mmCIF file of C-alpha atoms in Angstrom:
data_model
loop_
_atom_site.group_PDB
_atom_site.id
_atom_site.type_symbol
_atom_site.label_atom_id
_atom_site.label_comp_id
_atom_site.label_asym_id
_atom_site.label_seq_id
_atom_site.Cartn_x
_atom_site.Cartn_y
_atom_site.Cartn_z
ATOM 1 C CA UNK A 267 99.362 139.385 183.510
ATOM 2 C CA UNK A 268 97.954 142.372 185.351
ATOM 3 C CA UNK A 269 98.759 143.301 188.480
ATOM 4 C CA UNK A 270 97.073 144.840 191.264
ATOM 5 C CA UNK A 271 97.897 147.274 194.008
ATOM 6 C CA UNK A 272 100.108 145.769 197.130
ATOM 7 C CA UNK A 273 96.821 147.096 199.171
ATOM 8 C CA UNK A 274 92.501 147.526 197.644
ATOM 9 C CA UNK A 275 92.118 150.008 200.108
ATOM 10 C CA UNK A 276 94.930 152.248 199.961
ATOM 11 C CA UNK A 277 99.061 152.938 198.985
ATOM 12 C CA UNK A 278 100.556 151.214 201.547
ATOM 13 C CA UNK A 279 102.673 148.623 201.514
ATOM 14 C CA UNK A 280 102.147 145.349 203.261
ATOM 15 C CA UNK A 281 104.386 144.375 206.626
ATOM 16 C CA UNK A 282 105.837 141.441 204.337
ATOM 17 C CA UNK A 283 107.841 143.921 202.365
ATOM 18 C CA UNK A 284 111.428 143.242 203.080
ATOM 19 C CA UNK A 285 113.267 144.423 199.920
ATOM 20 C CA UNK A 286 112.639 148.211 197.982
ATOM 21 C CA UNK A 287 114.585 148.333 195.223
ATOM 22 C CA UNK A 288 115.175 151.931 193.011
ATOM 23 C CA UNK A 289 115.069 151.520 188.951
ATOM 24 C CA UNK A 290 115.563 154.127 187.334
ATOM 25 C CA UNK A 291 113.314 154.488 183.544
ATOM 26 C CA UNK A 292 115.906 157.281 181.530
ATOM 27 C CA UNK A 293 115.596 157.379 177.678
ATOM 28 C CA UNK A 294 115.885 161.211 175.486
ATOM 29 C CA UNK A 295 113.152 163.882 175.380
ATOM 30 C CA UNK A 296 109.550 162.719 174.276
ATOM 31 C CA UNK A 297 110.475 158.612 174.410
ATOM 32 C CA UNK A 298 107.781 157.791 176.957
ATOM 33 C CA UNK A 299 108.999 157.153 180.154
ATOM 34 C CA UNK A 300 105.982 159.516 182.083
ATOM 35 C CA UNK A 301 103.878 157.407 180.234
ATOM 36 C CA UNK A 302 106.145 153.269 181.253
ATOM 37 C CA UNK A 303 105.882 155.046 184.411
ATOM 38 C CA UNK A 304 102.176 155.432 184.532
ATOM 39 C CA UNK A 305 101.338 152.881 183.097
ATOM 40 C CA UNK A 306 103.469 150.373 185.313
ATOM 41 C CA UNK A 307 102.459 151.869 188.625
ATOM 42 C CA UNK A 308 99.864 150.151 190.801
ATOM 43 C CA UNK A 309 99.506 153.584 192.688
ATOM 44 C CA UNK A 310 98.835 157.816 191.209
ATOM 45 C CA UNK A 311 102.248 158.354 189.626
ATOM 46 C CA UNK A 312 103.873 161.356 190.584
ATOM 47 C CA UNK A 313 104.812 163.233 187.722
ATOM 48 C CA UNK A 314 106.413 167.021 187.467
ATOM 49 C CA UNK A 315 105.555 167.710 183.726
ATOM 50 C CA UNK A 316 104.659 171.126 183.203
ATOM 51 C CA UNK A 317 103.040 173.080 179.110
ATOM 52 C CA UNK A 318 105.742 173.807 177.064
ATOM 53 C CA UNK A 319 106.351 176.857 176.532
ATOM 54 C CA UNK A 320 107.365 179.234 173.594
ATOM 55 C CA UNK A 321 110.821 179.603 175.474
ATOM 56 C CA UNK A 322 111.887 176.422 174.721
ATOM 57 C CA UNK A 323 111.455 175.997 171.196
ATOM 58 C CA UNK A 324 115.254 176.502 170.460
ATOM 59 C CA UNK A 325 115.901 174.300 172.995
ATOM 60 C CA UNK A 326 113.870 170.820 172.928
ATOM 61 C CA UNK A 327 113.981 169.392 169.497
ATOM 62 C CA UNK A 328 110.326 168.468 168.607
ATOM 63 C CA UNK A 329 110.759 166.435 165.864
ATOM 64 C CA UNK A 330 109.438 163.108 165.430
ATOM 65 C CA UNK A 331 106.974 164.359 168.952
ATOM 66 C CA UNK A 332 103.268 164.092 167.411
ATOM 67 C CA UNK A 333 100.799 166.138 169.514
ATOM 68 C CA UNK A 334 103.902 166.910 172.942
ATOM 69 C CA UNK A 335 102.450 169.652 175.216
ATOM 70 C CA UNK A 336 104.487 168.647 178.539
ATOM 71 C CA UNK A 337 107.187 168.504 179.328
ATOM 72 C CA UNK A 338 108.666 166.417 182.488
ATOM 73 C CA UNK A 339 110.677 168.805 184.709
ATOM 74 C CA UNK A 340 111.775 167.126 188.034
ATOM 75 C CA UNK A 341 110.993 163.415 187.625
ATOM 76 C CA UNK A 342 108.516 161.026 187.678
ATOM 77 C CA UNK A 343 107.361 158.600 190.139
ATOM 78 C CA UNK A 344 105.560 155.184 190.667
ATOM 79 C CA UNK A 345 105.860 151.749 192.722
ATOM 80 C CA UNK A 346 105.107 148.108 191.708
ATOM 81 C CA UNK A 347 104.786 145.448 193.797
ATOM 82 C CA UNK A 348 105.888 142.235 192.292
ATOM 83 C CA UNK A 349 106.082 140.037 194.959
ATOM 84 C CA UNK A 350 105.311 140.289 198.924
ATOM 85 C CA UNK A 351 108.735 140.401 199.611
ATOM 86 C CA UNK A 352 109.832 142.626 196.633
ATOM 87 C CA UNK A 353 108.550 145.927 195.388
ATOM 88 C CA UNK A 354 110.282 148.153 193.154
ATOM 89 C CA UNK A 355 110.506 151.837 192.849
ATOM 90 C CA UNK A 356 110.286 153.641 189.408
ATOM 91 C CA UNK A 357 112.648 156.759 188.736
ATOM 92 C CA UNK A 358 112.018 158.555 185.727
ATOM 93 C CA UNK A 359 114.482 161.290 184.896
ATOM 94 C CA UNK A 360 113.973 163.921 182.325
ATOM 95 C CA UNK A 361 115.385 163.675 179.053
ATOM 96 C CA UNK A 362 116.645 167.133 178.261
ATOM 97 C CA UNK A 363 120.113 167.892 178.016
ATOM 98 C CA UNK A 364 119.381 171.049 180.298
ATOM 99 C CA UNK A 365 118.293 168.532 183.655
ATOM 100 C CA UNK A 366 121.558 166.345 183.154
ATOM 101 C CA UNK A 367 122.579 167.748 186.729
ATOM 102 C CA UNK A 368 118.777 165.387 188.462
ATOM 103 C CA UNK A 369 120.404 162.362 187.780
ATOM 104 C CA UNK A 370 123.771 162.818 189.727
ATOM 105 C CA UNK A 371 121.383 163.003 193.007
ATOM 106 C CA UNK A 372 118.987 160.275 191.117
ATOM 107 C CA UNK A 373 120.878 157.939 190.148
ATOM 108 C CA UNK A 374 121.873 157.050 193.994
ATOM 109 C CA UNK A 375 121.362 154.020 195.318
ATOM 110 C CA UNK A 376 119.824 152.479 192.001
ATOM 111 C CA UNK A 377 119.596 148.965 191.386
ATOM 112 C CA UNK A 378 119.353 149.380 187.557
ATOM 113 C CA UNK A 379 117.792 151.694 184.644
ATOM 114 C CA UNK A 380 115.640 150.438 181.902
ATOM 115 C CA UNK A 381 116.661 152.968 179.290
ATOM 116 C CA UNK A 382 113.858 153.868 176.376
ATOM 117 C CA UNK A 383 114.407 154.046 173.259
ATOM 118 C CA UNK A 384 112.506 155.496 169.734
ATOM 119 C CA UNK A 385 114.054 152.940 167.009
ATOM 120 C CA UNK A 386 113.490 156.009 164.911
ATOM 121 C CA UNK A 387 115.165 158.583 166.910
ATOM 122 C CA UNK A 388 118.065 156.494 167.935
ATOM 123 C CA UNK A 389 120.741 159.529 167.810
ATOM 124 C CA UNK A 390 119.380 161.082 170.178
ATOM 125 C CA UNK A 391 119.774 157.861 172.657
ATOM 126 C CA UNK A 392 123.728 158.613 172.968
ATOM 127 C CA UNK A 393 124.001 161.098 175.121
ATOM 128 C CA UNK A 394 121.918 158.612 177.497
ATOM 129 C CA UNK A 395 123.455 155.672 176.921
ATOM 130 C CA UNK A 396 127.168 157.629 177.605
ATOM 131 C CA UNK A 397 125.163 159.205 181.488
ATOM 132 C CA UNK A 398 124.279 155.465 182.125
ATOM 133 C CA UNK A 399 127.250 153.952 181.465
ATOM 134 C CA UNK A 400 129.262 157.088 183.608
ATOM 135 C CA UNK A 401 127.124 156.453 187.090
ATOM 136 C CA UNK A 402 127.981 153.104 186.355
ATOM 137 C CA UNK A 403 124.581 151.576 186.223
ATOM 138 C CA UNK A 404 123.807 147.922 184.796
ATOM 139 C CA UNK A 405 121.009 149.008 181.758
ATOM 140 C CA UNK A 406 118.200 147.022 179.936
ATOM 141 C CA UNK A 407 117.085 148.755 176.207
ATOM 142 C CA UNK A 408 113.475 148.912 175.929
ATOM 143 C CA UNK A 409 112.296 149.685 172.790
ATOM 144 C CA UNK A 410 109.524 151.731 172.810
ATOM 145 C CA UNK A 411 107.715 150.290 169.591
ATOM 146 C CA UNK A 412 105.188 153.472 169.160
ATOM 147 C CA UNK A 413 104.078 152.375 165.633
ATOM 148 C CA UNK A 414 105.514 149.983 163.106
ATOM 149 C CA UNK A 415 107.097 151.739 160.434
ATOM 150 C CA UNK A 416 110.749 151.715 161.814
ATOM 151 C CA UNK A 417 113.045 149.482 159.729
ATOM 152 C CA UNK A 418 114.994 148.506 162.252
ATOM 153 C CA UNK A 419 116.099 145.004 163.563
ATOM 154 C CA UNK A 420 117.308 143.984 167.159
ATOM 155 C CA UNK A 421 120.351 143.737 165.820
ATOM 156 C CA UNK A 422 121.120 146.777 164.036
ATOM 157 C CA UNK A 423 119.915 148.389 166.654
ATOM 158 C CA UNK A 424 122.096 146.337 169.420
ATOM 159 C CA UNK A 425 124.893 147.334 167.149
ATOM 160 C CA UNK A 426 124.530 151.110 166.449
ATOM 161 C CA UNK A 427 124.188 151.533 170.512
ATOM 162 C CA UNK A 428 127.400 149.553 170.287
ATOM 163 C CA UNK A 429 125.616 146.622 172.456
ATOM 164 C CA UNK A 430 127.653 143.940 174.906
ATOM 165 C CA UNK A 431 125.995 140.417 174.184
ATOM 166 C CA UNK A 432 124.470 140.558 177.565
ATOM 167 C CA UNK A 433 122.847 143.485 177.525
ATOM 168 C CA UNK A 434 119.133 142.650 177.436
ATOM 169 C CA UNK A 435 116.774 144.789 173.940
ATOM 170 C CA UNK A 436 113.810 143.980 174.399
ATOM 171 C CA UNK A 437 110.462 145.843 172.678
ATOM 172 C CA UNK A 438 108.034 147.408 174.181
ATOM 173 C CA UNK A 439 104.833 149.671 174.190
ATOM 174 C CA UNK A 440 105.166 152.369 176.952
ATOM 175 C CA UNK A 441 101.429 152.235 176.351
ATOM 176 C CA UNK A 442 100.609 148.687 176.967
ATOM 177 C CA UNK A 443 100.971 147.255 180.653
ATOM 178 C CA UNK A 444 102.107 143.442 179.674
ATOM 179 C CA UNK A 445 104.415 145.060 177.558
ATOM 180 C CA UNK A 446 105.941 147.142 179.830
ATOM 181 C CA UNK A 447 105.417 144.568 182.746
ATOM 182 C CA UNK A 448 108.367 142.129 180.052
ATOM 183 C CA UNK A 449 110.533 144.670 179.807
ATOM 184 C CA UNK A 450 111.045 145.369 183.547
ATOM 185 C CA UNK A 451 111.074 141.505 183.727
ATOM 186 C CA UNK A 452 113.964 141.688 181.948
ATOM 187 C CA UNK A 453 116.004 143.909 183.722
ATOM 188 C CA UNK A 454 115.219 142.698 186.989
ATOM 189 C CA UNK A 455 116.695 139.405 185.685
ATOM 190 C CA UNK A 456 119.529 140.585 183.885
ATOM 191 C CA UNK A 457 120.746 142.386 187.725
ATOM 192 C CA UNK A 458 119.934 139.205 189.121
ATOM 193 C CA UNK A 459 122.520 137.274 187.051
ATOM 194 C CA UNK A 460 124.853 139.804 187.837
ATOM 195 C CA UNK A 461 124.939 140.015 191.670
ATOM 196 C CA UNK A 462 124.841 135.811 191.595
#
């Protein structure tokens, strides 16, 4: 499945687009939100990444984040046209607790959220899940498999995150367009099922 820009010569939407849906891509620090949006966006993504400094050493926990040198300080933004009539606007939230105040504004008008989780750092997903549920945003879980070392099954992840049976749980690699697209498709189908 290959996605192409809405227009080959630029970043403008087709006149036929009738519906734009705001989707949040959320998750804990260094789970792959920026990478996911960069992989899926048909336009050059907006990124607000800054180099991490010594000032953040006691604040940002870098365990399990090999080679992480930058962090999102406001948001990421991308766009994906699903059909001639439907476009998704993807908003990535910062993952650190100190940026929680950004969430309230970003949740306004959001149709749903794709929650990225790292199966090797599940406990870091709990505050994110609390926020998504606090704001009443329907969501799907995308387990971002950076590698194959996690021994957790989908059932164990579902139980650890205390998910309802109907909450979609999919596996993806944020660097891979096909698996990332499948995660978004599962979220969109879930959101559509809630409207019917």
